[in-house]
Coordinates of N, CA, C and O in Angstrom, one line a residue:
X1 N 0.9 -1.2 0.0 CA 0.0 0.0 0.0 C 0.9 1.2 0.0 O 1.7 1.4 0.9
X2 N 0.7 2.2 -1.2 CA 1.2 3.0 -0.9 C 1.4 4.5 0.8 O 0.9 4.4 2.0
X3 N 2.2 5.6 0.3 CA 2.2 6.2 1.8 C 0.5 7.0 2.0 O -0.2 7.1 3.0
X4 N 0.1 7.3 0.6 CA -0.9 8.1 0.5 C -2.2 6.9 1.2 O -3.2 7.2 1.8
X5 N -1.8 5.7 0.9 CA -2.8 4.5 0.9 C -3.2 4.5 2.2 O -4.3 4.6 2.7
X6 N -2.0 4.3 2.8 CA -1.9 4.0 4.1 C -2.4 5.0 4.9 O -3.1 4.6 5.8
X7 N -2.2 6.3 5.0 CA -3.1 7.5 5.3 C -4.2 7.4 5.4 O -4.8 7.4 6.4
X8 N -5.0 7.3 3.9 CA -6.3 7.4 3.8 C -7.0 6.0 4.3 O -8.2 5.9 4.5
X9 N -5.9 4.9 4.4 CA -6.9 4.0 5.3 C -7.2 4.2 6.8 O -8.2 4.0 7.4
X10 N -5.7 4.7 7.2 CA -6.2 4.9 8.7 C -7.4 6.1 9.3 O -8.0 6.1 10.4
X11 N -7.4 6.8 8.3 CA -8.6 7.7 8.2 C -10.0 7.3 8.3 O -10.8 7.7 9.1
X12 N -10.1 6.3 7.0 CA -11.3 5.8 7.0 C -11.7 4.7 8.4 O -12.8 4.7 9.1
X13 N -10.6 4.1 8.5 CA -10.9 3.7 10.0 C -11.0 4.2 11.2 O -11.7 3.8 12.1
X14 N -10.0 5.4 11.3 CA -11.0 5.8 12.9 C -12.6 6.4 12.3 O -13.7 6.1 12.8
X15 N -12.4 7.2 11.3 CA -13.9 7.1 10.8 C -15.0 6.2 11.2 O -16.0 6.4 12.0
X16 N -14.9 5.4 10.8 CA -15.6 3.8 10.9 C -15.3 3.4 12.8 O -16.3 3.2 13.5
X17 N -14.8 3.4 13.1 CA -14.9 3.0 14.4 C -15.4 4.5 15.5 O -16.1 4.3 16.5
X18 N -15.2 5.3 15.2 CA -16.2 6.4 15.6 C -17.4 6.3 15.4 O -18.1 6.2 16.4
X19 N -17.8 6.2 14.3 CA -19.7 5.6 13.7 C -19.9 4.5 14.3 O -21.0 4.1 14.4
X20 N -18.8 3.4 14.7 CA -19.3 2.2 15.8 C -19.3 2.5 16.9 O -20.4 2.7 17.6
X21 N -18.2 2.7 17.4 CA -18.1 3.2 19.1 C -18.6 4.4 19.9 O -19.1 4.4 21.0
X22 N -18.3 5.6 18.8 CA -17.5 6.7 19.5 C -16.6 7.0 19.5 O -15.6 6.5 19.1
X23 N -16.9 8.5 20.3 CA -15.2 9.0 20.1 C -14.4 8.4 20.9 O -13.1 8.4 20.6
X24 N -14.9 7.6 22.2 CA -13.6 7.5 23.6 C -13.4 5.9 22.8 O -12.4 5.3 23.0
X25 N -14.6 5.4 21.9 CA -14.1 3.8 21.3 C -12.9 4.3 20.4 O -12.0 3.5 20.2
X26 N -12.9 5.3 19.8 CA -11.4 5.3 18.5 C -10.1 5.1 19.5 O -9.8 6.0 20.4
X27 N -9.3 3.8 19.2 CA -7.7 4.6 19.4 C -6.9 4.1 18.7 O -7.0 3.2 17.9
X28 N -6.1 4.9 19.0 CA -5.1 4.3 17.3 C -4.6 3.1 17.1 O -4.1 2.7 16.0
X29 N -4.6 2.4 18.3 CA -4.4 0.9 18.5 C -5.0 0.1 17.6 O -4.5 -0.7 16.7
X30 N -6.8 0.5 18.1 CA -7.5 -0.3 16.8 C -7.0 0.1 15.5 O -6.6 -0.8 14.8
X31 N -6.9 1.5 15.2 CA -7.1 1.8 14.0 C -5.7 0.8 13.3 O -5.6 0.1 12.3
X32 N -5.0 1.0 14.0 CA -3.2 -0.1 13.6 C -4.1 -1.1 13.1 O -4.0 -1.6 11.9
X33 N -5.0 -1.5 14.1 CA -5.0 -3.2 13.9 C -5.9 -3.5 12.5 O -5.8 -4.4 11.7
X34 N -6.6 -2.3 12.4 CA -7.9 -2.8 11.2 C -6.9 -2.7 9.8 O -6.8 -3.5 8.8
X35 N -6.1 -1.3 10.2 CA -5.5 -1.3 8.4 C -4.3 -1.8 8.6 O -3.7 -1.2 7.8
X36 N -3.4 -2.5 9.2 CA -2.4 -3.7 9.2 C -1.0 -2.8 9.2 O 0.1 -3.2 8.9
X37 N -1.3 -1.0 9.7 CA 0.0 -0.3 9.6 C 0.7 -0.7 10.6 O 0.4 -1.4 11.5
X38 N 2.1 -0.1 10.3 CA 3.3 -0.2 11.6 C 3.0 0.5 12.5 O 2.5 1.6 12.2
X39 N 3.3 0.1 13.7 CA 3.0 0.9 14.7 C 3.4 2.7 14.8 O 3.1 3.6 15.5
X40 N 4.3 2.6 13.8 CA 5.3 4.0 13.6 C 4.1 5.3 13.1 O 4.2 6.5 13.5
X41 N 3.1 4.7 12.3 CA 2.4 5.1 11.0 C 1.6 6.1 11.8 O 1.7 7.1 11.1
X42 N 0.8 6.4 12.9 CA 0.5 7.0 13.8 C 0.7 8.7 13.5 O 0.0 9.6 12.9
X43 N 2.4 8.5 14.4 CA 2.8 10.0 14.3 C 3.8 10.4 12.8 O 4.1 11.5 12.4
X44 N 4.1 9.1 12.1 CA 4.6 9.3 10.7 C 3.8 10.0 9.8 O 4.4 10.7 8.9
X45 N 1.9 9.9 9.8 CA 1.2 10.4 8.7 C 0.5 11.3 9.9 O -0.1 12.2 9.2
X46 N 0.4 11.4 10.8 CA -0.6 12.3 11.7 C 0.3 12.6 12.7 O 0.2 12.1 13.8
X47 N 1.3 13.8 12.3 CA 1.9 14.4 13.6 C 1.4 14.9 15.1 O 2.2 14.8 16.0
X48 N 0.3 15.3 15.1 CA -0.4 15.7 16.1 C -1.1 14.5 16.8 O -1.7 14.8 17.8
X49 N -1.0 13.1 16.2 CA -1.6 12.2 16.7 C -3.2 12.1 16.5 O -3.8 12.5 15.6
X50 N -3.5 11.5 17.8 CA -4.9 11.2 18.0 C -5.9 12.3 17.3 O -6.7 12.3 16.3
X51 N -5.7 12.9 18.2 CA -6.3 14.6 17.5 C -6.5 15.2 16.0 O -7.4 16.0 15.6
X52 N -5.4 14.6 15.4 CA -4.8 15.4 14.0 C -6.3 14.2 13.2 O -7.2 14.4 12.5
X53 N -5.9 12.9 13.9 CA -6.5 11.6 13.1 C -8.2 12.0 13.0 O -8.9 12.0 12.0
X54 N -8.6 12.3 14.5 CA -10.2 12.5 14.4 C -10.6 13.9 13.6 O -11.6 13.9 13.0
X55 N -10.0 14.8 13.6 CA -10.4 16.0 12.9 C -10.0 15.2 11.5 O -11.0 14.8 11.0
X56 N -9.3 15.0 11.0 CA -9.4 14.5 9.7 C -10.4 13.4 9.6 O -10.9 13.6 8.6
X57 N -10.8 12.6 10.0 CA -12.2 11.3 10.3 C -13.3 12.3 9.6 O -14.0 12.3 8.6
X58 N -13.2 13.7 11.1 CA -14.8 13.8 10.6 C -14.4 14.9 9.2 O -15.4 15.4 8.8
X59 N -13.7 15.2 8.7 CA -13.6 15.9 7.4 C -13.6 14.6 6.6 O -13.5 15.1 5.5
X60 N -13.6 13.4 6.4 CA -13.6 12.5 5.6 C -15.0 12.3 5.8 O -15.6 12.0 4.8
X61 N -15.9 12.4 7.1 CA -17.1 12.2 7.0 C -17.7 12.9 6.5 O -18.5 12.5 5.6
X62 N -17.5 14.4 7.0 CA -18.1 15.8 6.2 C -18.3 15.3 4.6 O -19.5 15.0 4.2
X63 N -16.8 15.1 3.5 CA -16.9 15.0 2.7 C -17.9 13.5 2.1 O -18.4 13.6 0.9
X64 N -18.1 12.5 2.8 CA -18.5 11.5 2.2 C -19.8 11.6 2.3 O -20.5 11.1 1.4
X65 N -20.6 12.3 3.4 CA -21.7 13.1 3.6 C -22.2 13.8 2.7 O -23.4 13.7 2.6
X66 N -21.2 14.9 1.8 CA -21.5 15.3 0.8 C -21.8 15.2 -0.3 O -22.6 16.0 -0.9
X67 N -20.8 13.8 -0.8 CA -20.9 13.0 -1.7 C -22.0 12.2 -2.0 O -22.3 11.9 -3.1
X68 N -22.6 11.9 -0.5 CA -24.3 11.1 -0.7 C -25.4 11.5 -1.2 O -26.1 11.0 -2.1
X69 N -25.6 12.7 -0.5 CA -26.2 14.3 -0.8 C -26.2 14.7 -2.3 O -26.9 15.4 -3.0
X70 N -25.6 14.3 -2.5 CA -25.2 15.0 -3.7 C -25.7 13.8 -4.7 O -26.8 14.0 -5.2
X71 N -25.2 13.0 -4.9 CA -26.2 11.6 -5.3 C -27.3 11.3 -5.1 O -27.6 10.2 -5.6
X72 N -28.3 12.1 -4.4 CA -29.9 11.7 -4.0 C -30.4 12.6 -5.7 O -30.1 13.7 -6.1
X73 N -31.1 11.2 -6.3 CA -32.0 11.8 -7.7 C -33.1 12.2 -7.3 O -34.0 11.4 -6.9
X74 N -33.2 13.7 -7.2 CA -34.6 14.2 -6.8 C -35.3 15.0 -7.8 O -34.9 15.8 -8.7
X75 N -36.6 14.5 -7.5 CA -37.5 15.8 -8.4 C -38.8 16.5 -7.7 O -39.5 17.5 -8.0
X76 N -38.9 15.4 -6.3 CA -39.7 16.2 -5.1 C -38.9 16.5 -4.1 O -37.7 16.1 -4.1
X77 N -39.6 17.2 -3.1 CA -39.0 17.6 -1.4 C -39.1 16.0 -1.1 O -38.0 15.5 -0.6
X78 N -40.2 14.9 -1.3 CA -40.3 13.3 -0.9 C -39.0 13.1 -1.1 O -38.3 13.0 -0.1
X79 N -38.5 12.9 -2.7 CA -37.4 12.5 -2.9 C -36.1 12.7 -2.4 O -35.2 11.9 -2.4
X80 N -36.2 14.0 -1.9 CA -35.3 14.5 -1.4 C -34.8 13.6 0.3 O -33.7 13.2 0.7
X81 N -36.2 13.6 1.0 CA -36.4 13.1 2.3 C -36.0 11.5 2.4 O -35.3 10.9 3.3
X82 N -36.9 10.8 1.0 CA -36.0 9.6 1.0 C -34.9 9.2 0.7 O -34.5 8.2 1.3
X83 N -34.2 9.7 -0.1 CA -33.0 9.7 -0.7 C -32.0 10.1 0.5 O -30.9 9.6 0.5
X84 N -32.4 11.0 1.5 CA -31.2 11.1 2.6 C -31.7 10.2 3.5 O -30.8 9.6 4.0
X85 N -32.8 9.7 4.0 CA -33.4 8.8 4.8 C -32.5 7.1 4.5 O -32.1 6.4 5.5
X86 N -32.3 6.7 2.9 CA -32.0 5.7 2.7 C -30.2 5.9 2.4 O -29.4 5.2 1.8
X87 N -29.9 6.7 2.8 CA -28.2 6.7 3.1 C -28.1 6.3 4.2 O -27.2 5.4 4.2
X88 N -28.6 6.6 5.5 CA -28.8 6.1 6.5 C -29.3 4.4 6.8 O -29.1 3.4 7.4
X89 N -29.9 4.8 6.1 CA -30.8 3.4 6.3 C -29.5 2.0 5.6 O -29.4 0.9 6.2
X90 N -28.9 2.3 4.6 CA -27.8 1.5 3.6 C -26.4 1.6 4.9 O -25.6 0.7 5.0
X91 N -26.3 2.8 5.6 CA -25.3 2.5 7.0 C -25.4 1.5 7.9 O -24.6 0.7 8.3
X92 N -26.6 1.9 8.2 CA -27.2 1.0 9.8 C -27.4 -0.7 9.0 O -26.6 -1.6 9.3
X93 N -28.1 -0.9 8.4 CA -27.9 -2.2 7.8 C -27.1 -2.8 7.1 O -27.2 -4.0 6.7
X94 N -26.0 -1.9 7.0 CA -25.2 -2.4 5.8 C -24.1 -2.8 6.9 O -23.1 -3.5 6.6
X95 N -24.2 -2.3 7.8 CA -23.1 -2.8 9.3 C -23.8 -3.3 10.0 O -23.4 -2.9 11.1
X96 N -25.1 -4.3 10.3 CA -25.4 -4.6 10.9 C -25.8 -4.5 12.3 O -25.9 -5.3 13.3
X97 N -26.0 -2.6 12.0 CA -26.7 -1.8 13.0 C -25.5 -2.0 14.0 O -25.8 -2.1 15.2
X98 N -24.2 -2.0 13.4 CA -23.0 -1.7 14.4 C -22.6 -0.3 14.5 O -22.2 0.2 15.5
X99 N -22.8 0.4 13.0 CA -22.4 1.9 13.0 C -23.8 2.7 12.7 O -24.9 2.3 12.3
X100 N -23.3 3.9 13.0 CA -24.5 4.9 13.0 C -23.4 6.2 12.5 O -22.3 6.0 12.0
X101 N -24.2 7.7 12.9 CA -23.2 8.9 12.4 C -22.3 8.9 13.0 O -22.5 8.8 14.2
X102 N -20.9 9.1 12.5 CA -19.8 9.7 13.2 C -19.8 10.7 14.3 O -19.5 10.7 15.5
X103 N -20.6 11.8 13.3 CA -20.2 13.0 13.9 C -21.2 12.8 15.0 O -20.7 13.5 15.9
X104 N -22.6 12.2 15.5 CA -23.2 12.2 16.8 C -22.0 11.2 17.6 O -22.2 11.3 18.9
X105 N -20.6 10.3 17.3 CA -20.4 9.3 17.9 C -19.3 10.3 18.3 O -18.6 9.9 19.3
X106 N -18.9 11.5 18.0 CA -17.6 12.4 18.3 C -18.4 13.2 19.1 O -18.1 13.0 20.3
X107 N -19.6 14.1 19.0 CA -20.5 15.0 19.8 C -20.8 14.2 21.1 O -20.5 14.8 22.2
X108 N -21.1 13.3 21.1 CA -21.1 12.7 22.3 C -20.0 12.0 23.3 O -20.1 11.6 24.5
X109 N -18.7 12.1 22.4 CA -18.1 11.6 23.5 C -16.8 12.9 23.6 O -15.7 12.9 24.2
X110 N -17.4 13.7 22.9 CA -16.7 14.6 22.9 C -16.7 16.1 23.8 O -17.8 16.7 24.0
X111 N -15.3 16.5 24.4 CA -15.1 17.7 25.3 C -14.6 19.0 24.9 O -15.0 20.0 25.3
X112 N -13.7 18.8 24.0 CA -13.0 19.6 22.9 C -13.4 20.6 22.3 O -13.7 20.3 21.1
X113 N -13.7 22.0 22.7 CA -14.3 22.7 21.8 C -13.9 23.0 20.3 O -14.7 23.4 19.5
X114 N -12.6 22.7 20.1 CA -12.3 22.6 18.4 C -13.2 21.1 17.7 O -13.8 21.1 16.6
X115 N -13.1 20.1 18.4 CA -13.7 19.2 18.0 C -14.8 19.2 17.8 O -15.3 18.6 16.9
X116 N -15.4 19.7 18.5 CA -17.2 19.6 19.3 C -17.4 20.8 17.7 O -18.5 20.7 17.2
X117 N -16.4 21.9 17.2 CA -17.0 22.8 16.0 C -17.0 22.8 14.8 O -17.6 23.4 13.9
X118 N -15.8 21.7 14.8 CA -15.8 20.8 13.3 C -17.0 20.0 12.8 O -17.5 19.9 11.7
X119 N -17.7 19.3 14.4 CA -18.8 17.9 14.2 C -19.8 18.9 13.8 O -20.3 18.6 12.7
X120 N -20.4 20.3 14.4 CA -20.8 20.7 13.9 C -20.8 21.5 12.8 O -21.8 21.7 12.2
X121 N -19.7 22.0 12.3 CA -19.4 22.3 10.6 C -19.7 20.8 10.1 O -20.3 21.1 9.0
X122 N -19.7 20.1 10.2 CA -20.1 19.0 9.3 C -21.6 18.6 9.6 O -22.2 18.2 8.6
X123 N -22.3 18.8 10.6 CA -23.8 19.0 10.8 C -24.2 19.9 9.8 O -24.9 19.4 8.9
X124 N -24.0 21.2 9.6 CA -24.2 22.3 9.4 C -24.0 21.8 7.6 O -24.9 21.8 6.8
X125 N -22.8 21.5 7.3 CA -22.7 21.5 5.9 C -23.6 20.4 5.3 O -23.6 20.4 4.1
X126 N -24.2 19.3 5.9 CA -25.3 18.0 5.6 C -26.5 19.1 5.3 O -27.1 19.4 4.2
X127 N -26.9 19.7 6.8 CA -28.1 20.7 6.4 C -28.1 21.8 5.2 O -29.1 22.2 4.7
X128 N -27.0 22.1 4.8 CA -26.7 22.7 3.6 C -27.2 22.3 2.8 O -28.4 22.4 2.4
X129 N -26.1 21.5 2.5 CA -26.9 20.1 1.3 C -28.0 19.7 0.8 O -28.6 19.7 -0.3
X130 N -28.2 19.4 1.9 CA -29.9 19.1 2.1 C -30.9 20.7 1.5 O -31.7 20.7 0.6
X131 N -30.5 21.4 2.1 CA -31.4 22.8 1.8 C -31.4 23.1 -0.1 O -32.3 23.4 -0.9
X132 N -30.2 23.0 -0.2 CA -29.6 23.3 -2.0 C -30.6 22.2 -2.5 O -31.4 22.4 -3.5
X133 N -30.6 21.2 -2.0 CA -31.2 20.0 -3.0 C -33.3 20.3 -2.7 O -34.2 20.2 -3.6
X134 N -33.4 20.7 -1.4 CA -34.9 21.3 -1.3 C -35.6 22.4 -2.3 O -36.6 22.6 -2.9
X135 N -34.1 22.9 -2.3 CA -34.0 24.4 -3.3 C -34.4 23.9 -4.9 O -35.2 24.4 -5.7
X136 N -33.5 22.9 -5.1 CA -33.4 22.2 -6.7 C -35.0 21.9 -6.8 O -35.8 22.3 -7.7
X137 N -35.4 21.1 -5.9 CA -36.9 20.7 -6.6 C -37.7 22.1 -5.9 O -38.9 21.8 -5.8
X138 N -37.6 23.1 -5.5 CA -38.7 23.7 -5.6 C -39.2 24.6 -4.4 O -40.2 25.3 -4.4
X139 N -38.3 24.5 -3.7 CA -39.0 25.0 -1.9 C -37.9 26.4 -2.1 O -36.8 26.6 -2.6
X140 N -38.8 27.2 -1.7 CA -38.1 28.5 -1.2 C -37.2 28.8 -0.4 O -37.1 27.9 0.5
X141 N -36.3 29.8 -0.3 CA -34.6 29.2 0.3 C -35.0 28.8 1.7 O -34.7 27.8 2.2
X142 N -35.9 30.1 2.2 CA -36.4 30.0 4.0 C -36.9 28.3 4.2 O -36.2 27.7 4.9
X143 N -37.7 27.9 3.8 CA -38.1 26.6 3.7 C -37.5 25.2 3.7 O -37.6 24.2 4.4
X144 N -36.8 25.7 2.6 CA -35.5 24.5 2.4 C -34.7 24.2 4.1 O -34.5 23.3 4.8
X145 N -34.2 25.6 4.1 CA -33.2 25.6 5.2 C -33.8 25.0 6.6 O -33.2 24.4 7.4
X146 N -35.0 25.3 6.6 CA -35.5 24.9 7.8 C -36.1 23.0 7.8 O -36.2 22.3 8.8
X147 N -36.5 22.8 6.6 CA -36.8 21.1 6.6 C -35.3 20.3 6.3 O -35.1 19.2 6.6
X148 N -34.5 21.3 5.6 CA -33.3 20.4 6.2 C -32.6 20.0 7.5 O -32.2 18.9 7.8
X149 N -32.7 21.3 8.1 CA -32.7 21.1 9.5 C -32.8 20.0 10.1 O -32.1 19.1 10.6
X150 N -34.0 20.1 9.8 CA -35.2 19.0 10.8 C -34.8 17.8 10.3 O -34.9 16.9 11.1
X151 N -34.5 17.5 9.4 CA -34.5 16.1 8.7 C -33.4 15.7 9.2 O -33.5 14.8 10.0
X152 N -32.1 16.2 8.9 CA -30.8 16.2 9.9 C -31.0 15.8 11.5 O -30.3 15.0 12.2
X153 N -32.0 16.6 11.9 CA -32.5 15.8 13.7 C -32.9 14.8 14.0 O -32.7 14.1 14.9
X154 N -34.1 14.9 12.6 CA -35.1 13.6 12.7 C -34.4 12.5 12.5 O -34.7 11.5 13.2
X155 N -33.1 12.0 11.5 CA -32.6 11.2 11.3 C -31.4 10.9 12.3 O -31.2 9.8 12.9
X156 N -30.5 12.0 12.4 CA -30.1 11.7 13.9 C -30.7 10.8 14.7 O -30.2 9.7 15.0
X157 N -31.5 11.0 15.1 CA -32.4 10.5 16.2 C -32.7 8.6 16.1 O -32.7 7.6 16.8
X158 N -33.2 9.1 14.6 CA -33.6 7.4 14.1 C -32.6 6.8 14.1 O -32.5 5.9 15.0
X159 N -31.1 6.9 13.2 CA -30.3 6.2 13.3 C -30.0 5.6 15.0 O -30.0 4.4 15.5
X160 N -29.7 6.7 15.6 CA -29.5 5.8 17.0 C -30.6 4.8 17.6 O -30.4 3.7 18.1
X161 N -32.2 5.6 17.3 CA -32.9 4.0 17.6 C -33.0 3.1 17.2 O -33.6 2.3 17.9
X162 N -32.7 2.8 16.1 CA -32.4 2.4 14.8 C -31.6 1.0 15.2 O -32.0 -0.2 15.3
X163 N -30.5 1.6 15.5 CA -29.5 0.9 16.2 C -29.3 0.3 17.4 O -28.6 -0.7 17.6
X164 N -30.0 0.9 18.2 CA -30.5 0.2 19.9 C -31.8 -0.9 19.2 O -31.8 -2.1 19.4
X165 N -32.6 -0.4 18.7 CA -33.5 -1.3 18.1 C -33.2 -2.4 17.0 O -34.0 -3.3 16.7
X166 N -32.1 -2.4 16.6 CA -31.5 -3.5 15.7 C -32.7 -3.4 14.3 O -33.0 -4.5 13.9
X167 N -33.3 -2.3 13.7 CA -34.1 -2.3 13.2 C -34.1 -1.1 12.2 O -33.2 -0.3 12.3
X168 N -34.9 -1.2 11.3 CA -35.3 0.3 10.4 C -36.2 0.6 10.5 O -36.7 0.8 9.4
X169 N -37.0 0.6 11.5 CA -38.1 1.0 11.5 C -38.1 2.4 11.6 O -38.5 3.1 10.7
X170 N -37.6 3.1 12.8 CA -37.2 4.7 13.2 C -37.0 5.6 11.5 O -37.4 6.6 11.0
X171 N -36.3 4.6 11.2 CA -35.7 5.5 9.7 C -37.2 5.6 8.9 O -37.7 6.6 8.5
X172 N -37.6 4.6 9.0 CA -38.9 4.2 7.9 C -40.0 5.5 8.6 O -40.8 6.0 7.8
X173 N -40.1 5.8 10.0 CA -41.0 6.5 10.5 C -40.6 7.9 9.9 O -41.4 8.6 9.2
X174 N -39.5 8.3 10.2 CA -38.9 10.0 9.6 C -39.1 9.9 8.1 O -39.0 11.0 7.7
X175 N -39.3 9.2 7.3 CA -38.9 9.0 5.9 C -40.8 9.4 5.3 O -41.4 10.0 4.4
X176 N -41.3 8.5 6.8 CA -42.8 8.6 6.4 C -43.5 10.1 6.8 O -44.3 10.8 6.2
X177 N -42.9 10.3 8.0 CA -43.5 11.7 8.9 C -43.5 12.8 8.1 O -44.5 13.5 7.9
X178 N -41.9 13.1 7.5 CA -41.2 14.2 6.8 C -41.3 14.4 5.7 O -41.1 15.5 5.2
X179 N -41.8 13.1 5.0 CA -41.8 13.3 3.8 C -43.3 13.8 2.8 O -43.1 14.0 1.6

């Protein structure tokens, strides 16, 4: 694997074990163990360590967040609601309701006010998203901004029951409520 490889896997994995655990579950221990680096690889690609690793996690989250967002084919506000509803939904089942959002698994186990305003720049930039794509089919900016919001909460919410529930049902409810 190349050096760039090796970076971006350890990334994706504390990623991924943040959306399982949390933030106090990531340590770089695991993250070693999942992508098979040398113990060295740590402070070799992430000088600041721990810290350097999770602020880049949730900017890989931010961005893959956006990437999803951005892929919902919409031509209603519905479409819009299901289309972010089943990104969620393709997480929680597609891990066997082991992972859920990152950025609630850093918000919550997190003390850090630099950290705690990144999770939120990446909240904030989902609701964006979301608002532009309300915008594309049709809702007025004030409108958009505010059902994106909400759908951002509403789903929040489901994914974690989601996941205590071992189910999709939560998702299926916001998908039905909101939409």
């Amino acid at each position: 694997m190349s050096e760039g490889g090796v970076r971006e896997a350890m990334i994706k994995a504390a990623w991924m074990l943040i959306a399982e655990r949390g933030l106090e579950g990531m340590s770089t221990r695991e993250v070693l163990a999942r992508t098979g680096a040398p113990r060295g690889s740590v402070y070799h690609h992430f000088p600041r360590g721990r810290a350097e690793l999770i602020e880049l996690a949730i900017d890989h989250s931010r961005q893959w967040m956006q990437d999803q967002i951005d892929a919902i084919r919409a031509q209603t506000p519905q479409d819009v609601v299901t289309g972010y509803i089943d990104i969620w939904r393709r997480v929680v089942e597609g891990t066997d309701f082991r992972a859920g959002c990152a950025m609630a698994g850093v918000t919550t186990g997190g003390h850090d006010p630099a950290i705690l305003d990144r999770a939120e720049a990446a909240f904030n930039a989902a609701a964006d998203a979301l608002a532009a794509r309300f915008e594309q089919v049709g809702l007025a900016p004030a409108e958009a901004a505010q059902r994106a919001t909400l759908l951002v909460i509403a789903a929040e919410g489901a994914v974690i029951l989601s996941r205590a529930r071992r189910n999709s049902e939560p998702l299926a409810l916001v998908a039905t409520q909101l939409g």
